[in-house]
Short mmCIF file of C-alpha atoms in Angstrom, two decimals:
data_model
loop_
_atom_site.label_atom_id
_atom_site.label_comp_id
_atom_site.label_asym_id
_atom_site.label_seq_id
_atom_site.Cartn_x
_atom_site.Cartn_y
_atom_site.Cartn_z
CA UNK P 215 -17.54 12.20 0.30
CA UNK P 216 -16.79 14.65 3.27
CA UNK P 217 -17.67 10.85 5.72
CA UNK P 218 -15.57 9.17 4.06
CA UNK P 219 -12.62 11.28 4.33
CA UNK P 220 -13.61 11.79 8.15
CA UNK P 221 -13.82 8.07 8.40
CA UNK P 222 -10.60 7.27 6.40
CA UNK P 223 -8.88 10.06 8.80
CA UNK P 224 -10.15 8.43 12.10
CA UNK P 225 -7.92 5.47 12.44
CA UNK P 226 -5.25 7.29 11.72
CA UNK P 227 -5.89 10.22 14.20
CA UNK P 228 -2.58 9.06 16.70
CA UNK P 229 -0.22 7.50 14.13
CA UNK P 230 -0.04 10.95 12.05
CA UNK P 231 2.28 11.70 15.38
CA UNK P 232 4.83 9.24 14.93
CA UNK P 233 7.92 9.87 13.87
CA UNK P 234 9.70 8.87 10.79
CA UNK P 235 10.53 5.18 10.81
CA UNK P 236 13.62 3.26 9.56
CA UNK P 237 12.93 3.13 5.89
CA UNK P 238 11.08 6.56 5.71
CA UNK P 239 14.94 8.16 5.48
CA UNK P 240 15.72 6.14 2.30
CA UNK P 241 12.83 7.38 0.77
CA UNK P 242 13.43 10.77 1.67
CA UNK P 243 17.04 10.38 0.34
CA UNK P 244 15.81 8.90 -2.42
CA UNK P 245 13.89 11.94 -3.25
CA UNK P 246 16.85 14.16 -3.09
CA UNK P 247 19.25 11.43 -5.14
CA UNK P 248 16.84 11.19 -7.84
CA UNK P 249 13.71 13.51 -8.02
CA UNK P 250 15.46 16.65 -9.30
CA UNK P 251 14.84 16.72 -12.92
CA UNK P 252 18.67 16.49 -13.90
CA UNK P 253 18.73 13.12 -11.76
CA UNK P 254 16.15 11.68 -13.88
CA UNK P 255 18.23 9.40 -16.20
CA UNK P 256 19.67 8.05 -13.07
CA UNK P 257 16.55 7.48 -11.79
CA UNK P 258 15.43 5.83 -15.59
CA UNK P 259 18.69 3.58 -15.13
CA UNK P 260 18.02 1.98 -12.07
CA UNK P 261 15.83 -1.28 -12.24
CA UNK P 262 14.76 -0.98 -9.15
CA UNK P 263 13.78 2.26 -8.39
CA UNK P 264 12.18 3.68 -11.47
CA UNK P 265 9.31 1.49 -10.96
CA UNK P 266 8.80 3.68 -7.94
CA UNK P 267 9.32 6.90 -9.60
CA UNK P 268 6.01 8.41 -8.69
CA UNK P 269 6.36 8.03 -5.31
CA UNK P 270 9.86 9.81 -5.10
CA UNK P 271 9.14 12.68 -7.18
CA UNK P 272 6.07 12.87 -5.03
CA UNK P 273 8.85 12.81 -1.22
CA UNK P 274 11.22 15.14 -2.79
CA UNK P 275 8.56 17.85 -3.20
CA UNK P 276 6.81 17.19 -0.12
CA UNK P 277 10.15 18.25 1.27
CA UNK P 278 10.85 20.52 -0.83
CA UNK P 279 7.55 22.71 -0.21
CA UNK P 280 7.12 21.58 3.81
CA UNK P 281 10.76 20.76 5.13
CA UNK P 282 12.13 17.62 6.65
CA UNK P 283 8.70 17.50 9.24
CA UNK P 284 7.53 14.20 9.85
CA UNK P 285 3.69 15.31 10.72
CA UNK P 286 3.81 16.69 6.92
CA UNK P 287 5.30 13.46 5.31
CA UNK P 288 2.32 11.18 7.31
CA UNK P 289 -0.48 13.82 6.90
CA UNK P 290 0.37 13.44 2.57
CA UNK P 291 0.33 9.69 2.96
CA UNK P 292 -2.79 10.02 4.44
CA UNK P 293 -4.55 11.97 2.26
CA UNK P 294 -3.64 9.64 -0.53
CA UNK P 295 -5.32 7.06 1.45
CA UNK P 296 -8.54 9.61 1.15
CA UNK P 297 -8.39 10.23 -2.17
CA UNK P 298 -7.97 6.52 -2.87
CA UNK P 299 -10.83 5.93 -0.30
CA UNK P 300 -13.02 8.59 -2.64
CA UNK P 301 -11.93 6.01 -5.69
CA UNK P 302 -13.16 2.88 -4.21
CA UNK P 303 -16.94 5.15 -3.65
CA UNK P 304 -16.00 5.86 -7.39
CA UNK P 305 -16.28 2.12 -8.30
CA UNK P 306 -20.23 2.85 -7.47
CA UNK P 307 -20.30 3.80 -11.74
CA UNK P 308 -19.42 -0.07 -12.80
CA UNK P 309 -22.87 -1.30 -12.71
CA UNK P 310 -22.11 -4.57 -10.94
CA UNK P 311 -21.03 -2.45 -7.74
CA UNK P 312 -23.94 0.48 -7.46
CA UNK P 313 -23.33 3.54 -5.20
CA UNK P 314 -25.31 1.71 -2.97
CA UNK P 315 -22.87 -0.93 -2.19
CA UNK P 316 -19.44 1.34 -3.09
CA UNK P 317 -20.62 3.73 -1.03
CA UNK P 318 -20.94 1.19 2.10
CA UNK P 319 -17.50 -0.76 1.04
CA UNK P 320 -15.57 2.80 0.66
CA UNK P 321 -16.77 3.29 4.24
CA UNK P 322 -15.31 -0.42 5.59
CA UNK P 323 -12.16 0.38 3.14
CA UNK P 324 -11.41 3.31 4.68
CA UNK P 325 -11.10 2.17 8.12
CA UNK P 326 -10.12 -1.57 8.04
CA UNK P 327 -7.23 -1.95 10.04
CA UNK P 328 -5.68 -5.05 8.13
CA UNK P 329 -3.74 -2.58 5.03
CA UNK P 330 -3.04 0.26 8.09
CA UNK P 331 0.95 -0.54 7.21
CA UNK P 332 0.17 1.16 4.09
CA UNK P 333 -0.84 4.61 5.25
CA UNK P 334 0.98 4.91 8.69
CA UNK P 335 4.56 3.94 7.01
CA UNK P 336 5.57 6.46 4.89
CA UNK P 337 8.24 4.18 3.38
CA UNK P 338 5.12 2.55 1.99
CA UNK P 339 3.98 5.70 -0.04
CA UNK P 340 4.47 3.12 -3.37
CA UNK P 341 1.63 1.02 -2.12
CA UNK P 342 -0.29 4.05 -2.02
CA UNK P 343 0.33 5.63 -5.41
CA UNK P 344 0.03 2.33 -7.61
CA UNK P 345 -3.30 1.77 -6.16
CA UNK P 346 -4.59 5.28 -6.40
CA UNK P 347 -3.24 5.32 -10.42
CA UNK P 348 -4.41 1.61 -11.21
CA UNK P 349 -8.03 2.00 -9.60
CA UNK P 350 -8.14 5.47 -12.15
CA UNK P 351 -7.10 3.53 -14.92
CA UNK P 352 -9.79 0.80 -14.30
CA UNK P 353 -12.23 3.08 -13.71
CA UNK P 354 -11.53 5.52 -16.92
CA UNK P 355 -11.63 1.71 -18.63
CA UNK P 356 -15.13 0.95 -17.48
CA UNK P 357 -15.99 4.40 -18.74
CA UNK P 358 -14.75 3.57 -21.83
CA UNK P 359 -16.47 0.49 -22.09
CA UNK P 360 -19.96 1.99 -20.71
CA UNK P 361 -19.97 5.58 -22.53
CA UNK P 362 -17.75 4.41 -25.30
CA UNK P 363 -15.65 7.32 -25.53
CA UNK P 364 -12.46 7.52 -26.63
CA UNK P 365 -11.10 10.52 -24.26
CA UNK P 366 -12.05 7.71 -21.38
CA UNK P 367 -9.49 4.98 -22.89
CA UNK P 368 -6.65 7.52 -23.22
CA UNK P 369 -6.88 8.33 -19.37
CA UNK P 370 -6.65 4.79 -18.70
CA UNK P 371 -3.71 4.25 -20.37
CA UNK P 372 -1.62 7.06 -19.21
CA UNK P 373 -2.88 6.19 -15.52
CA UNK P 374 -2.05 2.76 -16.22
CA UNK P 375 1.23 4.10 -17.33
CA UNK P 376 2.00 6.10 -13.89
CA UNK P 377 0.77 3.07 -12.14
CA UNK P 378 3.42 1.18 -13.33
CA UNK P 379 5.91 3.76 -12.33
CA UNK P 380 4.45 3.65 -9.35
CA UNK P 381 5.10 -0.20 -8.57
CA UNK P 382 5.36 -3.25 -10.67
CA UNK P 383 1.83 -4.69 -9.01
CA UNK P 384 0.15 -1.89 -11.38
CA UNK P 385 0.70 -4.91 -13.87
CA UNK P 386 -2.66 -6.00 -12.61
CA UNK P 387 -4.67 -3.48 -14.26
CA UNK P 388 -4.27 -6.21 -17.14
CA UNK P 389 -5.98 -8.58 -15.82
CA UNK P 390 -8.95 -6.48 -13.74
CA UNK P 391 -9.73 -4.87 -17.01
CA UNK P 392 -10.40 -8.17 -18.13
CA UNK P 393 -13.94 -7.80 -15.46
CA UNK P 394 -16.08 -5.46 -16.96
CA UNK P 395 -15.37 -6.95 -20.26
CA UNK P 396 -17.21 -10.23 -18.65
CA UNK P 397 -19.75 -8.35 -16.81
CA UNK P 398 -20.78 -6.47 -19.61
CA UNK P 399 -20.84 -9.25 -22.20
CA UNK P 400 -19.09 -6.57 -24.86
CA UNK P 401 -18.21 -8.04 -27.80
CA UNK P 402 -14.43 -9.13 -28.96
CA UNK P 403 -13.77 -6.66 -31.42
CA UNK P 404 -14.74 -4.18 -29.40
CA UNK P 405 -11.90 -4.41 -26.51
CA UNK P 406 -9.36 -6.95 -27.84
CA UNK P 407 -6.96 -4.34 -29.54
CA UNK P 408 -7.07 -1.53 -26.89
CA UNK P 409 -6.74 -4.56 -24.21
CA UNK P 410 -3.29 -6.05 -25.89
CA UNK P 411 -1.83 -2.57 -25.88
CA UNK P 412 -2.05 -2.61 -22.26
CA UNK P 413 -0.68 -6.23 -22.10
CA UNK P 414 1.82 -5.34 -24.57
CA UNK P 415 3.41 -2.50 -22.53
CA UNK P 416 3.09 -4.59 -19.22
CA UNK P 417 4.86 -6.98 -21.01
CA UNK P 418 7.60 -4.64 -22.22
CA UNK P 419 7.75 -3.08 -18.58
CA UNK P 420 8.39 -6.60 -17.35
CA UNK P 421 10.98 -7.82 -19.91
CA UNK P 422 12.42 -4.19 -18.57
CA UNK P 423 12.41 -5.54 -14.72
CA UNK P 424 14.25 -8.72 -15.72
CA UNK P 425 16.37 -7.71 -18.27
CA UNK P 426 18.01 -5.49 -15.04
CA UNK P 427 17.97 -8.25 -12.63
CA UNK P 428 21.80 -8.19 -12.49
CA UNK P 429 21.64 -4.77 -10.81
CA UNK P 430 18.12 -5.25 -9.17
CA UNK P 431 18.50 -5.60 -5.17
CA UNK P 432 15.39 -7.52 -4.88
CA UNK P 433 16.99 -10.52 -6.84
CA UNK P 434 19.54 -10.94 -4.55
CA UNK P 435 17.87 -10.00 -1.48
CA UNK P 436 15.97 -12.63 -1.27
CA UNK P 437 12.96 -10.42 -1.64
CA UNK P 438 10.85 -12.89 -3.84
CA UNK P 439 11.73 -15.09 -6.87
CA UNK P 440 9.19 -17.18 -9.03
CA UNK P 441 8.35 -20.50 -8.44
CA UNK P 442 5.68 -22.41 -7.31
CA UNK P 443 5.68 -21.22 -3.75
CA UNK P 444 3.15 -18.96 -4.85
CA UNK P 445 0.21 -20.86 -4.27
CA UNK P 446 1.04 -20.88 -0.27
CA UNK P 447 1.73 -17.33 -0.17
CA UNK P 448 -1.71 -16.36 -2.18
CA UNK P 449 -3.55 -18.68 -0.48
CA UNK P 450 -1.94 -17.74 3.10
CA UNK P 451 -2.46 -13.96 2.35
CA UNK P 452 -5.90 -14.62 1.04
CA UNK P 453 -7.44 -16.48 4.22
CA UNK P 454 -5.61 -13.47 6.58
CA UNK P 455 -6.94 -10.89 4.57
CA UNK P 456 -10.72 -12.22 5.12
CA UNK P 457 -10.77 -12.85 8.82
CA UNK P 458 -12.22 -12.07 10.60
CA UNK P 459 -14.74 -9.64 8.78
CA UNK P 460 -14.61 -11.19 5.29
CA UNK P 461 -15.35 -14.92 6.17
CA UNK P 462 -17.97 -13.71 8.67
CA UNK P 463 -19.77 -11.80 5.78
CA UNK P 464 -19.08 -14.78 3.73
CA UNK P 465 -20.89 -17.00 6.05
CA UNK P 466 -23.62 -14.15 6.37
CA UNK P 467 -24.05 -14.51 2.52
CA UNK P 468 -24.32 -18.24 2.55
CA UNK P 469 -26.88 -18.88 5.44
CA UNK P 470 -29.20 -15.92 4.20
CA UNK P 471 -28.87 -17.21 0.07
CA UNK P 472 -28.01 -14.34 -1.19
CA UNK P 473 -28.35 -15.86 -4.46
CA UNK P 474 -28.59 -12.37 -6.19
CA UNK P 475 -25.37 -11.23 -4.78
CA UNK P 476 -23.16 -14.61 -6.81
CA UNK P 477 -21.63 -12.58 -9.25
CA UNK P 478 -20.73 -9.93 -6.42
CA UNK P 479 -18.89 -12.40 -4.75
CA UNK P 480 -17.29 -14.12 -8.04
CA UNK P 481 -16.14 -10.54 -8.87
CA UNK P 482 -14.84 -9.85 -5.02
CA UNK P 483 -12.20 -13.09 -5.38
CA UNK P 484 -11.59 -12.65 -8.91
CA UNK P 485 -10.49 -9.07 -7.88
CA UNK P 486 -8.37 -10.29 -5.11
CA UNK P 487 -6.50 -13.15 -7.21
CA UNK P 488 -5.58 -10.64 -9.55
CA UNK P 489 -4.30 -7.97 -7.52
CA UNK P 490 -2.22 -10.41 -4.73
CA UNK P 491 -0.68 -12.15 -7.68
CA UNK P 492 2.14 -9.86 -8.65
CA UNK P 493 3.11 -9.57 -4.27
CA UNK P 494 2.52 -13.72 -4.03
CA UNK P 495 6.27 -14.54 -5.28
CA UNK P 496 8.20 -13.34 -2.03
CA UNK P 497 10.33 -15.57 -0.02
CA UNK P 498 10.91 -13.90 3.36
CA UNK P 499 7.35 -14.90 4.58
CA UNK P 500 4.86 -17.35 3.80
CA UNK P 501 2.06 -14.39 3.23
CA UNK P 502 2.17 -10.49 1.81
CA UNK P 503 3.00 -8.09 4.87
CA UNK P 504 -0.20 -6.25 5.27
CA UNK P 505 0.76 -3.02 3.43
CA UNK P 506 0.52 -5.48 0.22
CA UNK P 507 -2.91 -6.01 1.21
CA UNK P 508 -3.89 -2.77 0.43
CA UNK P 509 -4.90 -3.22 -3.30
CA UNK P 510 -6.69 -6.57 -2.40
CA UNK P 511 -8.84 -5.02 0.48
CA UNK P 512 -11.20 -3.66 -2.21
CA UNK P 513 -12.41 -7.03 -2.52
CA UNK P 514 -12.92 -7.58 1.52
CA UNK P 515 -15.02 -4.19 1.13
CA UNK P 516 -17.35 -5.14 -1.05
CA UNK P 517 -18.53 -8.45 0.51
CA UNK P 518 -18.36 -7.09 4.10
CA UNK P 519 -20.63 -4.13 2.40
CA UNK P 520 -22.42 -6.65 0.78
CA UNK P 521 -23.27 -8.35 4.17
CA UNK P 522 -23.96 -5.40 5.51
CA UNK P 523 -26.41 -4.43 2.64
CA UNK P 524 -28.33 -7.63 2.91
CA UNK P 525 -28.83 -7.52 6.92
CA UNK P 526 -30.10 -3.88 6.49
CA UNK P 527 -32.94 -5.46 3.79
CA UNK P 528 -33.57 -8.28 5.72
CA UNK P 529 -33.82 -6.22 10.00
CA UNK P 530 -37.22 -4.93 8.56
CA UNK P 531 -37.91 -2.20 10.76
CA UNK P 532 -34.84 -2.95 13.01
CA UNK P 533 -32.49 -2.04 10.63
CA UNK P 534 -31.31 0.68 12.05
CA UNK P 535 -30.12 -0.50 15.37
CA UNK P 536 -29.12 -3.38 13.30
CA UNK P 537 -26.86 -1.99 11.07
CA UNK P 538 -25.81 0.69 13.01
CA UNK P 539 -24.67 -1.77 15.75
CA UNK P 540 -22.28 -3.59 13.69
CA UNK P 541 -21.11 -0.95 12.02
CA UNK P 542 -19.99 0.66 15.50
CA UNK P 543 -18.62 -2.43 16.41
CA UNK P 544 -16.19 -2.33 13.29
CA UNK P 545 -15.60 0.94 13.83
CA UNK P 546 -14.31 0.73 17.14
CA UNK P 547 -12.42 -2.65 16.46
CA UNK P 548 -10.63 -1.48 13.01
CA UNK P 549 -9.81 1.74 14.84
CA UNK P 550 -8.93 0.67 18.16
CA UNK P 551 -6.80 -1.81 16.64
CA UNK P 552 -4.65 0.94 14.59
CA UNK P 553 -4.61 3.63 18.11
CA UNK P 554 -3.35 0.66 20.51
CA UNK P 555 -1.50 -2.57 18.94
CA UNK P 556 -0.49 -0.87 15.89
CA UNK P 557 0.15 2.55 16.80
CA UNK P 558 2.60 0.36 19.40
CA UNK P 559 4.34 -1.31 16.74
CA UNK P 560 5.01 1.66 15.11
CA UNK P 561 6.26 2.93 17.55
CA UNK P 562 8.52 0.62 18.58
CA UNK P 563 10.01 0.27 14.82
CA UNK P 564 10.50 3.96 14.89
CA UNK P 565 12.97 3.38 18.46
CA UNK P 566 16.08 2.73 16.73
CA UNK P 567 16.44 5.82 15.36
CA UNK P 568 14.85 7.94 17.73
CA UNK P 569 17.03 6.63 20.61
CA UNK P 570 20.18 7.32 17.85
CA UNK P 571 19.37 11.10 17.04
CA UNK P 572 18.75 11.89 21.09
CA UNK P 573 22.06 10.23 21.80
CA UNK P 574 23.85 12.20 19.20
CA UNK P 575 22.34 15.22 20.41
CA UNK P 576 24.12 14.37 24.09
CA UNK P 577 28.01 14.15 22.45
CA UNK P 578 30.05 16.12 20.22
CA UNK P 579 32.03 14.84 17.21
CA UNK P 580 31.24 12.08 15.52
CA UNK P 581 29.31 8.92 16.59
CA UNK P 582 30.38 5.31 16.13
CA UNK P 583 27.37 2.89 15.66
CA UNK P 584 27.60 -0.77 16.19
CA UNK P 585 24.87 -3.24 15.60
CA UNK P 586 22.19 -0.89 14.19
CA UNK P 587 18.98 -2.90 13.59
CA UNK P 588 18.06 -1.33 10.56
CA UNK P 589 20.31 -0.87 7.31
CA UNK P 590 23.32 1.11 8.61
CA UNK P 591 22.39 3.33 5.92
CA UNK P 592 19.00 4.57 7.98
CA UNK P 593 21.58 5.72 10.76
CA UNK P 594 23.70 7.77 8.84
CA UNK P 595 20.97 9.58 7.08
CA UNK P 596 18.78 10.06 9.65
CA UNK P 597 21.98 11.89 11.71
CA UNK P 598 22.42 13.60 8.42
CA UNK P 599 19.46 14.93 7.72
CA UNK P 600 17.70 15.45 11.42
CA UNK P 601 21.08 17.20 12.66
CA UNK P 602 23.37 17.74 10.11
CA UNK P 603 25.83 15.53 12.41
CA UNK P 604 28.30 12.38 10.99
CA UNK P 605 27.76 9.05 12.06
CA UNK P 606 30.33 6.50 11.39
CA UNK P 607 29.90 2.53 11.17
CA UNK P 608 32.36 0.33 12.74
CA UNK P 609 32.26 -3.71 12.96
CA UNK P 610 33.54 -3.78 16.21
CA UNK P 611 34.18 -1.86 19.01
CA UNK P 612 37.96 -1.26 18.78
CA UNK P 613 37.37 0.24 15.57
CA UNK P 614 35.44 3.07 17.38
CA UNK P 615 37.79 6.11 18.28
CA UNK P 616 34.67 7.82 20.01
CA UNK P 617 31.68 7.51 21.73
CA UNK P 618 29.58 4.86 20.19
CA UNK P 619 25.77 4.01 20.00
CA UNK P 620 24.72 0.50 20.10
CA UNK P 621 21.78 -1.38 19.75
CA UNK P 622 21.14 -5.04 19.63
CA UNK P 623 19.06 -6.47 16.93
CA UNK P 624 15.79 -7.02 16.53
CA UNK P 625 14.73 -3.49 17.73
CA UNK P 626 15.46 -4.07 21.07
CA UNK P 627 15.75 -1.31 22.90
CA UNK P 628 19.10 0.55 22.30
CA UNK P 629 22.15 0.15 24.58
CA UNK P 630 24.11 3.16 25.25
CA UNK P 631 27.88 3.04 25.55
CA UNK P 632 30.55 5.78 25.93
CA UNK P 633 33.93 5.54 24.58
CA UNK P 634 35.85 2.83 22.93
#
């Protein structure tokens, strides 16, 4: 357990530096608008947001206990990531996985590069939280199932239910719960009833999303919308997720007949249906971004670990070198890949805002921004809360009546002009 939460910390050694980014200050303001305990029937009245509540109780006491540091806000994101690393070695008690193979796909989980978005964006703390509650719930479920006690089923369900106030992809505890039930052959009446009480409340928590759709941004953002454009975005997200590691062990599996490891693999893309499903109805792009991979990448970790497991029974008395070779070389790609390109991107998202709090820093008064790249919103509260300092939108330049702060679109980098 202590490797794995060195290896789940490695990737992530530079981007725990960064500062916050864009969206990070409307979750931090979302914190203080509706964490504080009187603000929770706000919080239960907007459609959007409660289905996030976790994750905002969660920011407002990080700030409340650390202060407005942005080391402290990605060091907690990060150790969710570890715990939900620890969860995925946890899977080693359904007997279809083994601590053999969870043990090797916890390791590949926690430093594959391709759900990074997830743990270096703090504005993706959601992603996080429904995983870590809806893997607990699955596993207290296959505890149920296996030890047949009732204390087991009870967890489940009240980590099911903080999974889906987490984010509305906990949904898909439904239908992974659905696994075990085949792998273990257990009979109907033994799972039917406690199974349609989960499917009844993520039922009721849908109706719930819908029935608010009026006052929902994402249904008028163009966020996502059903229809049949589904199929392109699973199918898109699913062939991205598995290269280049996935398809390789894939192939791996194929040439060598692992025959034994079918069900493994049967399991793997079963898992990886279920849990894109709920992200595959966007519209902006034509596959999830790759902090909605992060629930999904279970599946990638058990048939790279499966590969893996079936080269190390198959090098004989190479092994070793065998194994330990490709391991180093996924090592240093998945990691190298986060410290250079990604830590880059980052980077460059958090600009905007960086270049806006050192140029209010240079001027007194207030600040006129035109052409912010980000929600207009992210300005003012970032100049809020980083300086206590007033920002002011304005369409155009005449409107300004001070110095103003522009920066073209696109995060480009930021143009500085003074005076109207």
């Amino acid at each position: 357990m202590a490797g794995l939460a060195i290896l789940a910390t490695l990737p992530y050694l530079r981007t725990v530096t960064l500062p916050l980014i864009s969206d990070d200050y409307t979750q931090i303001w979302l914190g203080r608008h509706y964490a504080p305990f009187d603000r929770w029937p706000a919080l239960a009245g907007d459609a959007l947001y409660r289905c996030r509540a976790v994750s905002i109780v969660l920011t407002y006491w990080t700030e409340r206990v650390f202060g407005l540091h942005p080391l402290v806000f990605n060091i907690s994101n990060l150790l969710v990531h570890i715990l939900n690393t620890l969860l995925v070695f946890a899977l080693g008690v359904w007997r279809p996985i083994g601590w053999r193979l969870a043990g090797v796909a916890a390791a590949f989980f926690a430093i594959y590069e391709g759900h990074q978005e997830a743990v270096v964006w703090y504005a993706a703390l959601p992603e996080s939280t429904v995983f870590f509650f809806s893997l607990a719930a699955f596993l207290l479920w296959v505890l149920w199932i296996e030890r047949r006690s009732h204390a087991y089923l009870a967890g489940s369900f009240a980590a099911f239910l903080l999974a889906l106030l987490s984010k509305e992809p906990g949904v898909a505890v439904v239908g992974l719960a659905l696994l075990p039930v085949w792998t273990e052959r257990v009979a109907l009446r033994r799972w039917v009833l406690p199974w349609l009480g989960f499917a009844a409340t993520a039922l009721i928590y849908t109706a719930l999303v819908f029935s608010g759709k009026q006052d929902h941004l994402h249904f008028h953002d163009g966020t996502f919308t059903p229809g049949p454009h589904f199929l392109l975005v699973l199918a898109n997200s699913f062939a991205r997720m598995f290269w280049i590691w996935g398809w390789l062990s894939l192939v791996a599996l194929a040439v060598w007949r692992e025959r034994g490891r079918l069900r493994l693999v049967v399991l793997a893309l079963a898992w990886a249906v279920i849990t894109f499903l709920p992200y595959s109805f966007i519209t902006y792009m034509s596959r999830v971004p790759s902090r909605h991979t992060y629930f999904a990448s279970v599946a990638l970790a058990w048939i790279v670990g499966a590969a893996l497991l079936a080269l190390w029974d198959r090098a004989g008395s190479r092994r070793a070198w065998a194994v330990g070779s490709v391991a180093g070389i996924l090592l240093l790609h998945n990691c190298g890949w986060v410290w250079t390109r990604k830590y880059a991107q980052f980077s460059e998202r958090a600009r905007p805002t960086e270049e806006l709090i050192q140029f209010v820093q240079s001027v007194k008064g207030p600040v006129y921004v035109h052409c912010f790249p980000n929600s207009v919103l992210v300005a003012v509260w970032a100049a809020d809360m980083r300086l206590g300092r007033e920002v002011v939108p304005v369409a155009s330049l005449d409107q300004a009546r001070g110095p103003v702060f522009c920066s073209p679109k696109h995060h480009a980098p930021a143009v500085v002009a003074s005076g109207k």
